Coordinates of C-alpha atoms in Angstrom, one line a residue:
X2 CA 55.4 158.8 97.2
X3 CA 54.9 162.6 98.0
X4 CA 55.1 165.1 94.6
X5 CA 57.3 167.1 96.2
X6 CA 59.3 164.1 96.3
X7 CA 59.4 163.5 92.5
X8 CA 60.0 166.8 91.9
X9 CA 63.1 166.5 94.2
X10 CA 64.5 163.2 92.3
X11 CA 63.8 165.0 89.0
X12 CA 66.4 167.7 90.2
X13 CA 69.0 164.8 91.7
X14 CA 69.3 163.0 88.5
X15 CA 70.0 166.1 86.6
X16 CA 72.5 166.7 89.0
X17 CA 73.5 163.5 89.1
X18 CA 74.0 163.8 85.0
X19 CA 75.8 167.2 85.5
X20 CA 78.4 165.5 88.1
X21 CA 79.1 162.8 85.2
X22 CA 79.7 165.5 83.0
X23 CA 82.1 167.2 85.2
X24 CA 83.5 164.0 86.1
X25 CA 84.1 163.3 82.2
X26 CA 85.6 166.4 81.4
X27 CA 87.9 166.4 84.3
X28 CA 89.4 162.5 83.4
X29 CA 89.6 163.5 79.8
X30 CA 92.1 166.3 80.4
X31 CA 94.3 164.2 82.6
X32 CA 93.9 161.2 80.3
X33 CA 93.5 162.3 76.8
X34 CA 93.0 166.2 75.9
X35 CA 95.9 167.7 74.1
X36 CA 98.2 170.4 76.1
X37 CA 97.0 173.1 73.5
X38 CA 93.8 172.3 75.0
X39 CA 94.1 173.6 78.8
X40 CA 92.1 177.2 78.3
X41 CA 89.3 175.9 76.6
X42 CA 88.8 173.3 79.1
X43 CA 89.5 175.6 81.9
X44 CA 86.2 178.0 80.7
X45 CA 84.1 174.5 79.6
X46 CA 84.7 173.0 83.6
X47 CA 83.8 176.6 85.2
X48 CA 80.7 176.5 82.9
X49 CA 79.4 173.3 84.2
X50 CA 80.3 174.5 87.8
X51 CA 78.3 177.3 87.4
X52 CA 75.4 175.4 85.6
X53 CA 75.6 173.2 88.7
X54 CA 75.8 175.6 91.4
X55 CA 72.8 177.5 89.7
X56 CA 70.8 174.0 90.2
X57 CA 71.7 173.5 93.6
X58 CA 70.9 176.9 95.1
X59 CA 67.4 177.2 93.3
X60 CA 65.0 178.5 95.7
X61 CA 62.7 175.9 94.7
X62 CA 65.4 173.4 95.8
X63 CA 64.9 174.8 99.0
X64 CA 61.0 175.2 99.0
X65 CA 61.1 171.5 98.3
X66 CA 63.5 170.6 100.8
X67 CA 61.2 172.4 103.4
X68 CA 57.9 170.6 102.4
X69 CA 59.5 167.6 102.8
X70 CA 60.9 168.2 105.8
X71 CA 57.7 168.3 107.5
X72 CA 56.6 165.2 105.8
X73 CA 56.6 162.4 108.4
X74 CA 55.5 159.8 105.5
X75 CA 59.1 159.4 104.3
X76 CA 61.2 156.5 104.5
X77 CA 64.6 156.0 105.8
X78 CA 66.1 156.7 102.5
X79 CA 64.0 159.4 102.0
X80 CA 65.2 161.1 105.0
X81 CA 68.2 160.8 104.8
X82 CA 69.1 162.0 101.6
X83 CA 66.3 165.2 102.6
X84 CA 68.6 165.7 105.3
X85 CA 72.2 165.5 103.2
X86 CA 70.7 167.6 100.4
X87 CA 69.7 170.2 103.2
X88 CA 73.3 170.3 104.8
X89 CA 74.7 171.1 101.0
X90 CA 72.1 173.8 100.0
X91 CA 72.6 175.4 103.3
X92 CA 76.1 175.3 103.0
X93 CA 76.0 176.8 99.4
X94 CA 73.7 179.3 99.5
X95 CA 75.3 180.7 102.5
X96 CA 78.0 181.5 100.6
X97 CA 77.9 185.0 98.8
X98 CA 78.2 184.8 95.2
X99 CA 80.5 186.9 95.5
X100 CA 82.9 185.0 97.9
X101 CA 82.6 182.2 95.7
X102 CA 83.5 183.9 92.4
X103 CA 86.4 185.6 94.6
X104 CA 87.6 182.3 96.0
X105 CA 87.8 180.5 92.7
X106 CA 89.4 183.3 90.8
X107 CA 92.1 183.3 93.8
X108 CA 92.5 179.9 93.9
X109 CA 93.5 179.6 89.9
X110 CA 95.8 182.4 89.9
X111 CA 97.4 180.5 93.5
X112 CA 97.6 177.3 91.3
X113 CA 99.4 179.1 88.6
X114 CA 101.9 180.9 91.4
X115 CA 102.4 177.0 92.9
X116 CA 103.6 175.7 89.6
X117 CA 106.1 178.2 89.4
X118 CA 107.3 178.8 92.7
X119 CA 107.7 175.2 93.8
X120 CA 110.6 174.3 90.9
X121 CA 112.4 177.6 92.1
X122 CA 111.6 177.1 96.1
X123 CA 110.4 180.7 95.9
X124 CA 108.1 181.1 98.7
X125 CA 108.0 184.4 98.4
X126 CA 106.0 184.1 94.9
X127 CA 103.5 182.2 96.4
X128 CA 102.7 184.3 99.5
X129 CA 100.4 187.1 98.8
X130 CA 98.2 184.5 97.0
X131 CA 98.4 181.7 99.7
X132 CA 97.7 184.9 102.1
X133 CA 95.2 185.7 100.2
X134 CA 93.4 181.9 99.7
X135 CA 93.8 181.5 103.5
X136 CA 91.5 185.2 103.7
X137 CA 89.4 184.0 102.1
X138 CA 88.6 180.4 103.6
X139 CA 88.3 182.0 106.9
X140 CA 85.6 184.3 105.5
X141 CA 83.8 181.2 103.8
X142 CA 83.9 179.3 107.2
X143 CA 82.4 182.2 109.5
X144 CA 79.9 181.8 106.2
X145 CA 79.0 178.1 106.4
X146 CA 78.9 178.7 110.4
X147 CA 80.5 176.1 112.9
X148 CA 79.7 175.3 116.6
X149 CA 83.2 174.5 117.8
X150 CA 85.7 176.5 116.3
X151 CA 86.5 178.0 112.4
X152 CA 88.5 174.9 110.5
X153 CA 85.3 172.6 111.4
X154 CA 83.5 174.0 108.8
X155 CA 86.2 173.4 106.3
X156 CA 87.1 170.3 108.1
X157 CA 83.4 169.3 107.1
X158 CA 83.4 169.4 103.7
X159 CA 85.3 166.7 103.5
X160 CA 84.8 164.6 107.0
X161 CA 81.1 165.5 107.8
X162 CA 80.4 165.2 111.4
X163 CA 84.3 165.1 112.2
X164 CA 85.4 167.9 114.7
X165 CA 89.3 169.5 114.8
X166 CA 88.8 168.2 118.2
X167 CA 88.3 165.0 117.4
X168 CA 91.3 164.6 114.8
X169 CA 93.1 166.1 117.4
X170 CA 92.4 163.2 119.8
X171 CA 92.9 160.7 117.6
X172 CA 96.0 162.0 116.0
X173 CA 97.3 162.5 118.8
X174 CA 97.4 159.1 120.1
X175 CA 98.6 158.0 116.5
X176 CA 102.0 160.4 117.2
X177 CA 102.3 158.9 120.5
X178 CA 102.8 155.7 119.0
X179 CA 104.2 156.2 115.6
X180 CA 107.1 158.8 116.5
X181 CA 108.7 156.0 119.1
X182 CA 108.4 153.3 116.8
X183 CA 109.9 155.1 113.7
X184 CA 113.1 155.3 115.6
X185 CA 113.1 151.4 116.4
X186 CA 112.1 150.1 112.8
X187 CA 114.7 152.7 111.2
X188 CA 117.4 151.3 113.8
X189 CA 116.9 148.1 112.4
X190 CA 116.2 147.9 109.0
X191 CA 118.3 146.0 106.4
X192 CA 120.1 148.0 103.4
X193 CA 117.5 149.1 100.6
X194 CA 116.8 145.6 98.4
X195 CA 118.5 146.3 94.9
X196 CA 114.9 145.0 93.4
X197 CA 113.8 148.4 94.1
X198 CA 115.3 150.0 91.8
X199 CA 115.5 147.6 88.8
X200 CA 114.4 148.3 85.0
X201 CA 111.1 147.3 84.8
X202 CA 109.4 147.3 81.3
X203 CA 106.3 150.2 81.2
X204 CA 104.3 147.5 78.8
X205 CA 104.7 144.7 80.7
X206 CA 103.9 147.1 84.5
X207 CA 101.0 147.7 82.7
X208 CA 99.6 144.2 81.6
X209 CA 100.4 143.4 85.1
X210 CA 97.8 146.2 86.4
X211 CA 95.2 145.7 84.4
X212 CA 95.0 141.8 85.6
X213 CA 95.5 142.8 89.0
X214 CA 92.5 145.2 89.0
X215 CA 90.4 142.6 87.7
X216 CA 91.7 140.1 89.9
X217 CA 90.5 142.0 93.2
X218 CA 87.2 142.2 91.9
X219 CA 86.9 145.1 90.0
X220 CA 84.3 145.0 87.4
X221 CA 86.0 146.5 83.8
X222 CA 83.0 146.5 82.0
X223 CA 82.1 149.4 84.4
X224 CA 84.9 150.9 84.4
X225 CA 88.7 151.1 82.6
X226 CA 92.1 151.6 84.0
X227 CA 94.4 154.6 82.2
X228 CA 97.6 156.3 82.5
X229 CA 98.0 160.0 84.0
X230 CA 100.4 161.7 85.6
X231 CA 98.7 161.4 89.4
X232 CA 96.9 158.5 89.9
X233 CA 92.8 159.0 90.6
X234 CA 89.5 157.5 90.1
X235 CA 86.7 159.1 89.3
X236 CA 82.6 158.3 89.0
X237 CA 81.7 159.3 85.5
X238 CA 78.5 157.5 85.9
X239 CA 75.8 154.0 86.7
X240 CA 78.1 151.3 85.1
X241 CA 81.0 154.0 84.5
X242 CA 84.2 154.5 86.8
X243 CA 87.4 155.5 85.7
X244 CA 90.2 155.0 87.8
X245 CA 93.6 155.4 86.5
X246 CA 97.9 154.6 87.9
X247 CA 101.2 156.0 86.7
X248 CA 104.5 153.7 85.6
X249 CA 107.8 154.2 86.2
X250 CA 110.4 152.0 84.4
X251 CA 113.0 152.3 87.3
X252 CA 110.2 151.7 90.0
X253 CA 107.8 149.0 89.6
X254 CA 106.2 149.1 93.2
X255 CA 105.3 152.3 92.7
X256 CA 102.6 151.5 89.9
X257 CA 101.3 148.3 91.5
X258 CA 100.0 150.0 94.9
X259 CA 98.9 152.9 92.9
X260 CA 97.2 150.4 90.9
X261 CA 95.8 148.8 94.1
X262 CA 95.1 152.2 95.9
X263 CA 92.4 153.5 92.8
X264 CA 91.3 150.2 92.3
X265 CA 89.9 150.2 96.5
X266 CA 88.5 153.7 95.4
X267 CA 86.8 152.2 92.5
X268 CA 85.2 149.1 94.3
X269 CA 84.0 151.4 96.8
X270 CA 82.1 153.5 94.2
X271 CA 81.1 150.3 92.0
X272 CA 79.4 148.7 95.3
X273 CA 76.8 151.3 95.8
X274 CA 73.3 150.1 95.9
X275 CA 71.9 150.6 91.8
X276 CA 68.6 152.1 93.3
X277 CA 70.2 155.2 95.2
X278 CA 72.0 155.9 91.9
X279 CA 70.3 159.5 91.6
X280 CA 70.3 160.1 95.5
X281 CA 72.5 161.7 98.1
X282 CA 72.8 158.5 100.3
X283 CA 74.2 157.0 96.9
X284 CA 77.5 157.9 97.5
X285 CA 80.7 157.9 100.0
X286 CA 80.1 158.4 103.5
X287 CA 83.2 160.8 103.7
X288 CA 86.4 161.4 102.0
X289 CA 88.2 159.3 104.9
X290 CA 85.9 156.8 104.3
X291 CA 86.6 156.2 100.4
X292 CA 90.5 156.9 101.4
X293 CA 89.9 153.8 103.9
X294 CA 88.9 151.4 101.0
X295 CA 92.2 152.6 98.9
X296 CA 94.5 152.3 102.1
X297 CA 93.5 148.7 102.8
X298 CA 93.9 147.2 98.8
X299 CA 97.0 149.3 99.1
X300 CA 98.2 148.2 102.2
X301 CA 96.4 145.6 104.5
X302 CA 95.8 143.7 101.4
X303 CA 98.6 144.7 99.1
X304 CA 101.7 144.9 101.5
X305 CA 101.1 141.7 103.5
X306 CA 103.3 138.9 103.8
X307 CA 100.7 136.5 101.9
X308 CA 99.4 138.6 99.0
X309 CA 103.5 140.1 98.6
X310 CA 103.9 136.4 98.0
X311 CA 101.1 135.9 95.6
X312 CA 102.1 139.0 93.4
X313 CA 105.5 137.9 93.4
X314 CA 104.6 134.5 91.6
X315 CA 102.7 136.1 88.9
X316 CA 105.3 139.1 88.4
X317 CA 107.7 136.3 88.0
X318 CA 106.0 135.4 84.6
X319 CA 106.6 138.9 83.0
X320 CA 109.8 140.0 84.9
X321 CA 111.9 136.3 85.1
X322 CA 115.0 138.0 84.9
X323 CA 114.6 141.0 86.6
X324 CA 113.0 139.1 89.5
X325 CA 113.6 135.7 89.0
X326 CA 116.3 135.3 91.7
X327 CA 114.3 137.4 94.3
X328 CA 112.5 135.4 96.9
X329 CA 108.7 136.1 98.7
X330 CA 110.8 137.3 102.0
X331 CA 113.0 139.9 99.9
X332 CA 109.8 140.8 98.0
X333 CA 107.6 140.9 101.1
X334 CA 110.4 143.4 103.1
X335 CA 111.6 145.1 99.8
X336 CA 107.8 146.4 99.1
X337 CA 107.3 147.3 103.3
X338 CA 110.9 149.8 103.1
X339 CA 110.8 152.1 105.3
X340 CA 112.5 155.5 105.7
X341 CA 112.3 159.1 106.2
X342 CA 111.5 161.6 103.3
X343 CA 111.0 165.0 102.9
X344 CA 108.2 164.2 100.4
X345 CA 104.7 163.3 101.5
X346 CA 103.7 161.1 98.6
X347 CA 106.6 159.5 98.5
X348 CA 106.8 158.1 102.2
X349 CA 106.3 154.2 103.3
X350 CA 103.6 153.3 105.5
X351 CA 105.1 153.8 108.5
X352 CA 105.8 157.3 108.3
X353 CA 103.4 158.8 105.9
X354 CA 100.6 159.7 108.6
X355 CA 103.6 162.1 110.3
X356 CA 103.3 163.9 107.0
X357 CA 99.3 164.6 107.1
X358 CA 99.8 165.1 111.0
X359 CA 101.8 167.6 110.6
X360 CA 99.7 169.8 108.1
X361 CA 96.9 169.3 109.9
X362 CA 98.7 171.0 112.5
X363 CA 100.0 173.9 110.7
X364 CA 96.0 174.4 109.3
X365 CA 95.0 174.5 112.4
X366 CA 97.3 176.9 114.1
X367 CA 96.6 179.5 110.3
X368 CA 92.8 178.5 111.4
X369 CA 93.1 179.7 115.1
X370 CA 95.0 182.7 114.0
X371 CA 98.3 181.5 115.7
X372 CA 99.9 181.4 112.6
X373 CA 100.7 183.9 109.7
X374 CA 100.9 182.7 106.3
X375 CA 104.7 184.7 106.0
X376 CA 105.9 182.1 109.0
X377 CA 104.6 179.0 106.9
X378 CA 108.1 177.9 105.5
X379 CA 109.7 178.2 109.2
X380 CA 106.9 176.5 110.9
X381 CA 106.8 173.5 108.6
X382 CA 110.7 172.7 109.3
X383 CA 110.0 173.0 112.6
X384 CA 107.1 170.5 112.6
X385 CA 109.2 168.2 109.8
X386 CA 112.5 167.8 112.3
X387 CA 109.7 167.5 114.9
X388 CA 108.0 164.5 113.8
X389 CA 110.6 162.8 111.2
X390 CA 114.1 163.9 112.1
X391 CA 114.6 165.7 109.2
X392 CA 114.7 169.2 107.9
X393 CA 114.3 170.5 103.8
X394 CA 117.2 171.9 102.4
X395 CA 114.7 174.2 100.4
X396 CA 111.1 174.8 100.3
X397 CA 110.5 173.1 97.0
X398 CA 111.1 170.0 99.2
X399 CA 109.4 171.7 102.4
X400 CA 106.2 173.5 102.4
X401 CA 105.6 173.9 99.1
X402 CA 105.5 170.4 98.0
X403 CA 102.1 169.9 97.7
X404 CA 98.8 171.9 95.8
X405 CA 96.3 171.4 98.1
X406 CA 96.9 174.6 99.8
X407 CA 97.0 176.9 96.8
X408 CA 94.2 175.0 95.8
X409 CA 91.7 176.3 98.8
X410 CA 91.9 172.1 100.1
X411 CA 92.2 173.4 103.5
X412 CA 90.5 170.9 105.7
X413 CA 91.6 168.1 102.8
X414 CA 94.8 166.6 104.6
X415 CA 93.6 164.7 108.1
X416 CA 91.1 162.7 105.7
X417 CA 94.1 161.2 104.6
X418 CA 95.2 159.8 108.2
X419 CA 91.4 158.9 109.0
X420 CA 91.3 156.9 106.2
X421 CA 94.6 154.7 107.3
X422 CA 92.5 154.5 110.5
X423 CA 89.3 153.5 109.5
X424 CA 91.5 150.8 107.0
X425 CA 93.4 149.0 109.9
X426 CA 90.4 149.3 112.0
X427 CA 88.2 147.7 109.6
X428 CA 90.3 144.9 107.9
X429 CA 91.1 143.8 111.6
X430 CA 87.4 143.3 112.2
X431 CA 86.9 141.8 109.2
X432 CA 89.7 139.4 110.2
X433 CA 88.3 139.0 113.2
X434 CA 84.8 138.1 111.5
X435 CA 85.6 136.2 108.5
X436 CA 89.1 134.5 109.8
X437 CA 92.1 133.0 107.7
X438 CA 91.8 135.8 105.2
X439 CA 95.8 136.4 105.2
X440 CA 96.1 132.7 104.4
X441 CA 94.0 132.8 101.5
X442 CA 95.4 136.3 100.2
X443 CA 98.7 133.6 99.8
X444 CA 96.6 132.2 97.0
X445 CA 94.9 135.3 95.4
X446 CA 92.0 135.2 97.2
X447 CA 90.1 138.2 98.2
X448 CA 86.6 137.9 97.1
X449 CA 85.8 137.0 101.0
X450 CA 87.1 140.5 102.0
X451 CA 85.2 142.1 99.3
X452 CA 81.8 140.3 99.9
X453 CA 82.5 141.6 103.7
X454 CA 83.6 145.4 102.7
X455 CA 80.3 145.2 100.0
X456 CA 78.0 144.3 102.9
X457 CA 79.2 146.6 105.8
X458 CA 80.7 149.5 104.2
X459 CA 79.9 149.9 100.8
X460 CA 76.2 149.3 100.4
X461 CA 75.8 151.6 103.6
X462 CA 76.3 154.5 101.0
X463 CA 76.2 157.9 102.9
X464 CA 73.1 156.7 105.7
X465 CA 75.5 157.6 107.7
X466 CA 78.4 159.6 108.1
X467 CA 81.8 157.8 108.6
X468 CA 82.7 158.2 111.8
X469 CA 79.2 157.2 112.7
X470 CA 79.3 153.8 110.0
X471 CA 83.0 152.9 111.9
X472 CA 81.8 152.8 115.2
X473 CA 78.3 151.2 113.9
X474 CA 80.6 148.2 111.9
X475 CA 83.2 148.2 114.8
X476 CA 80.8 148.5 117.8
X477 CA 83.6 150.9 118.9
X478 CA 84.4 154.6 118.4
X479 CA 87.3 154.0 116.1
X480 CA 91.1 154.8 117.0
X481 CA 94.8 155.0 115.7
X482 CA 94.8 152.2 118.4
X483 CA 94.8 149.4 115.3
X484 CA 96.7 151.1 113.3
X485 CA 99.4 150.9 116.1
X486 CA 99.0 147.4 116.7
X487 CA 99.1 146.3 112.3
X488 CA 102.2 148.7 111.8
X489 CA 104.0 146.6 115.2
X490 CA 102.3 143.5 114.2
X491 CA 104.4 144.1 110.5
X492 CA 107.5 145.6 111.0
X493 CA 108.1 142.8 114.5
X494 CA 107.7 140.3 111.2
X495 CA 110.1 141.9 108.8
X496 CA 113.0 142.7 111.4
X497 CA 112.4 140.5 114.4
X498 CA 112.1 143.5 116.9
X499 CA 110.0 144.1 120.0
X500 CA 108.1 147.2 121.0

């Protein structure tokens, strides 16, 4: 073990202690801090990013980085995380100071313009700030640097190793598929089942979730389940992740596959091997990756005919009347419903990747420079009656719907649809590994899933990068081509249709 090398861990797991402060502060405000609270917290998290930033970009980060870059005594783990620590110094300290001061202040008063112009569908408000964000995230891609075009920078903080190409390919063949089959499953579906909208003690939702977590395997005496207002989960620290859902009285499937979504984000992050705690490989390979693990407790797991069937006995104990005359077919259909919306996180499974497609292509049209920020609202209709059949009566509902864009998340949306990907990809090779897993969801069991997922996926941490791990697990460059085939496989089950 080099001294250069323990002088790098020394760094990582103050880092590492930083991040769990950050982490801390940022689930406290959702899940406790008062609303008086807001501009304190506001200056406290810029503090720590700032403290954090400072440690990163130390030119003694980098002199360490270089003398261990021409050490050829290191092992795999050691090269690796050399190697990931290099791509985020790089990245950072290419970055003015000034560009990133410029960014951030932009970016908060963009936020501020969101909350306000979305309830009053006033696009206008928003735009010289969007304008300005969008500026600005070109000038910190031609920063970081690309080799194929601009948005791959951006595009890599989030997916590393993913090219707009790429995404392009793949969604490409997922709109191919999904936009035909839309119009079939719609055709056919039954009217909404009234259990949908029942009333649904919040007491009694919750009890439900916090058994459910712990059911699937997630470990509560490293970690809790909260309430906030937009589901997340978050790693505070070793032994510490905090995942929290949302209730609604009038909607109960809303807080189970919430519950199930943050509880596949937290099993991801509690299967990470102890020992690379402190290190770079210790974490997610990519955002799409870690959205994978959510989509398939959510979905694969969560919305099949067998587990639907499972859930519904156990409601049944807390909700008898409410649900006591509803059967495991109702249940099973009721919880798959699908239809068009104008709002992105409120769409089934069937449409909800038209949603990210769409914005992916909108980014990448502002990103080529084939788009202006002023023709945004226009452009997103178009692309909303293009994929879904539908068109907003206003842009609260259109293309203002969502933060990420005020927020500088450019680059943030295709990890969404890359995740269902890498999900229905995945669970069918574990399928095709394991065997009779659906059968055995019909009793509540899943440890055989999770034993597999711990194995290829989460003890892999970030040795390599997703797309790289997918193809590695499913001796195949992944594609929407599974996706295709679950979605058929599901909705020829509920309605008795062909394709």
């Amino acid at each position: 073990m080099t001294d250069a090398w323990n002088k790098l861990v020394e760094r990582l797991e103050e880092l590492t202690d930083l991040y769990g402060i950050a982490g801390l502060v940022e689930w406290d405000q959702a899940v406790l801090m008062p609303s008086k609270g807001g501009a304190s917290r506001a200056r406290a998290s810029a503090t720590i990013g700032g403290i954090m930033h400072a440690r990163l970009t130390d030119p003694a980060v980098g002199d360490l980085l270089g003398e261990l870059e021409a050490d050829d005594s290191l092992d795999d783990v050691q090269t690796r995380s050399v190697e990931l620590l290099r791509r985020e110094y790089d990245r950072e300290t290419k970055v003015p100071a000034k560009l990133v001061r410029e960014l951030t202040e932009t970016t908060n008063f963009a936020y501020q313009a969101w909350t306000e112009a979305k309830p009053a569908s006033d696009f206008a408000a928003i735009e010289p700030h969007l304008k300005k964000v969008v500026e600005l995230k070109k000038e910190q891609a031609d920063a970081i640097g690309y080799e194929g075009e601009r948005y791959d920078a951006l595009l890599d903080l989030y997916e590393p190793g993913m090219t707009s190409v790429e995404v392009e390919t793949m969604f490409e063949e997922l709109v191919e598929g999904l936009r035909p089959m839309v119009d079939t499953v719609l055709d056919a579906r039954a009217p909404r089942p009234e259990f949908l909208s029942g009333n649904y003690e919040v007491d009694r939702q919750e009890r439900f979730s916090q058994w459910l977590t712990r059911h699937i395997g997630f470990d509560a005496d490293a970690g809790r389940l909260d309430t906030s207002p937009h589901p997340f989960t978050i790693m505070v620290g070793q032994g510490d992740i905090r995942q929290t859902t949302r209730y609604n009285e009038s909607d109960l499937p809303s807080s189970i596959y919430a519950t199930l979504h943050e509880t596949g984000h937290a099993l991801y992050d509690q299967g990470f091997p102890e020992r690379w705690h402190d290190l770079p490989v210790g974490s997610y390979a990519s955002l799409g990756m870690h959205e994978s693990q959510s989509r398939m407790w959510e979905n694969q797991v969560g919305r099949s005919r067998d587990f639907a069937s499972f859930m519904l006995r156990e409601l049944k104990k807390l909700f008898e009347t409410e649900l006591g005359s509803v059967t495991p077919d109702e249940f099973f259909e009721g919880v798959n419903y699908p239809e068009r919306s104008m709002i992105r996180v409120e769409a089934d499974e069937l449409t909800y990747n038209l949603h990210i497609v769409m914005r992916f292509e909108l980014e990448l049209a502002l990103f080529r420079d084939e788009l202006e920020v002023a023709d945004l609202p226009e452009a997103w209709n178009v692309k909303m009656e293009q994929h879904l059949g539908i068109r907003p009566g206003n842009d609260g509902e259109g293309v203002l719907q969502d933060m990420h864009w005020a927020g500088g998340m450019q680059g943030y949306f295709p990890t969404y649809s890359l995740g269902t990907i890498y999900s229905a990809a995945l669970f069918d090779k574990a399928n095709r590994d394991l065997g009779g897993l659906e059968g055995e969801f019909g009793k509540g069991e899943t440890s055989r899933l999770l034993d597999w997922l711990r194995t290829n996926i989460h003890s892999k941490g970030h040795m390599l990068d997703a797309k790289d791990l997918a193809t590695k697990v499913l001796g195949e460059q992944p594609s929407a081509q599974p996706l295709l085939d679950y979605l058929k496989g599901k909705y020829s089950d509920i309605y008795s249709i062909t394709f």
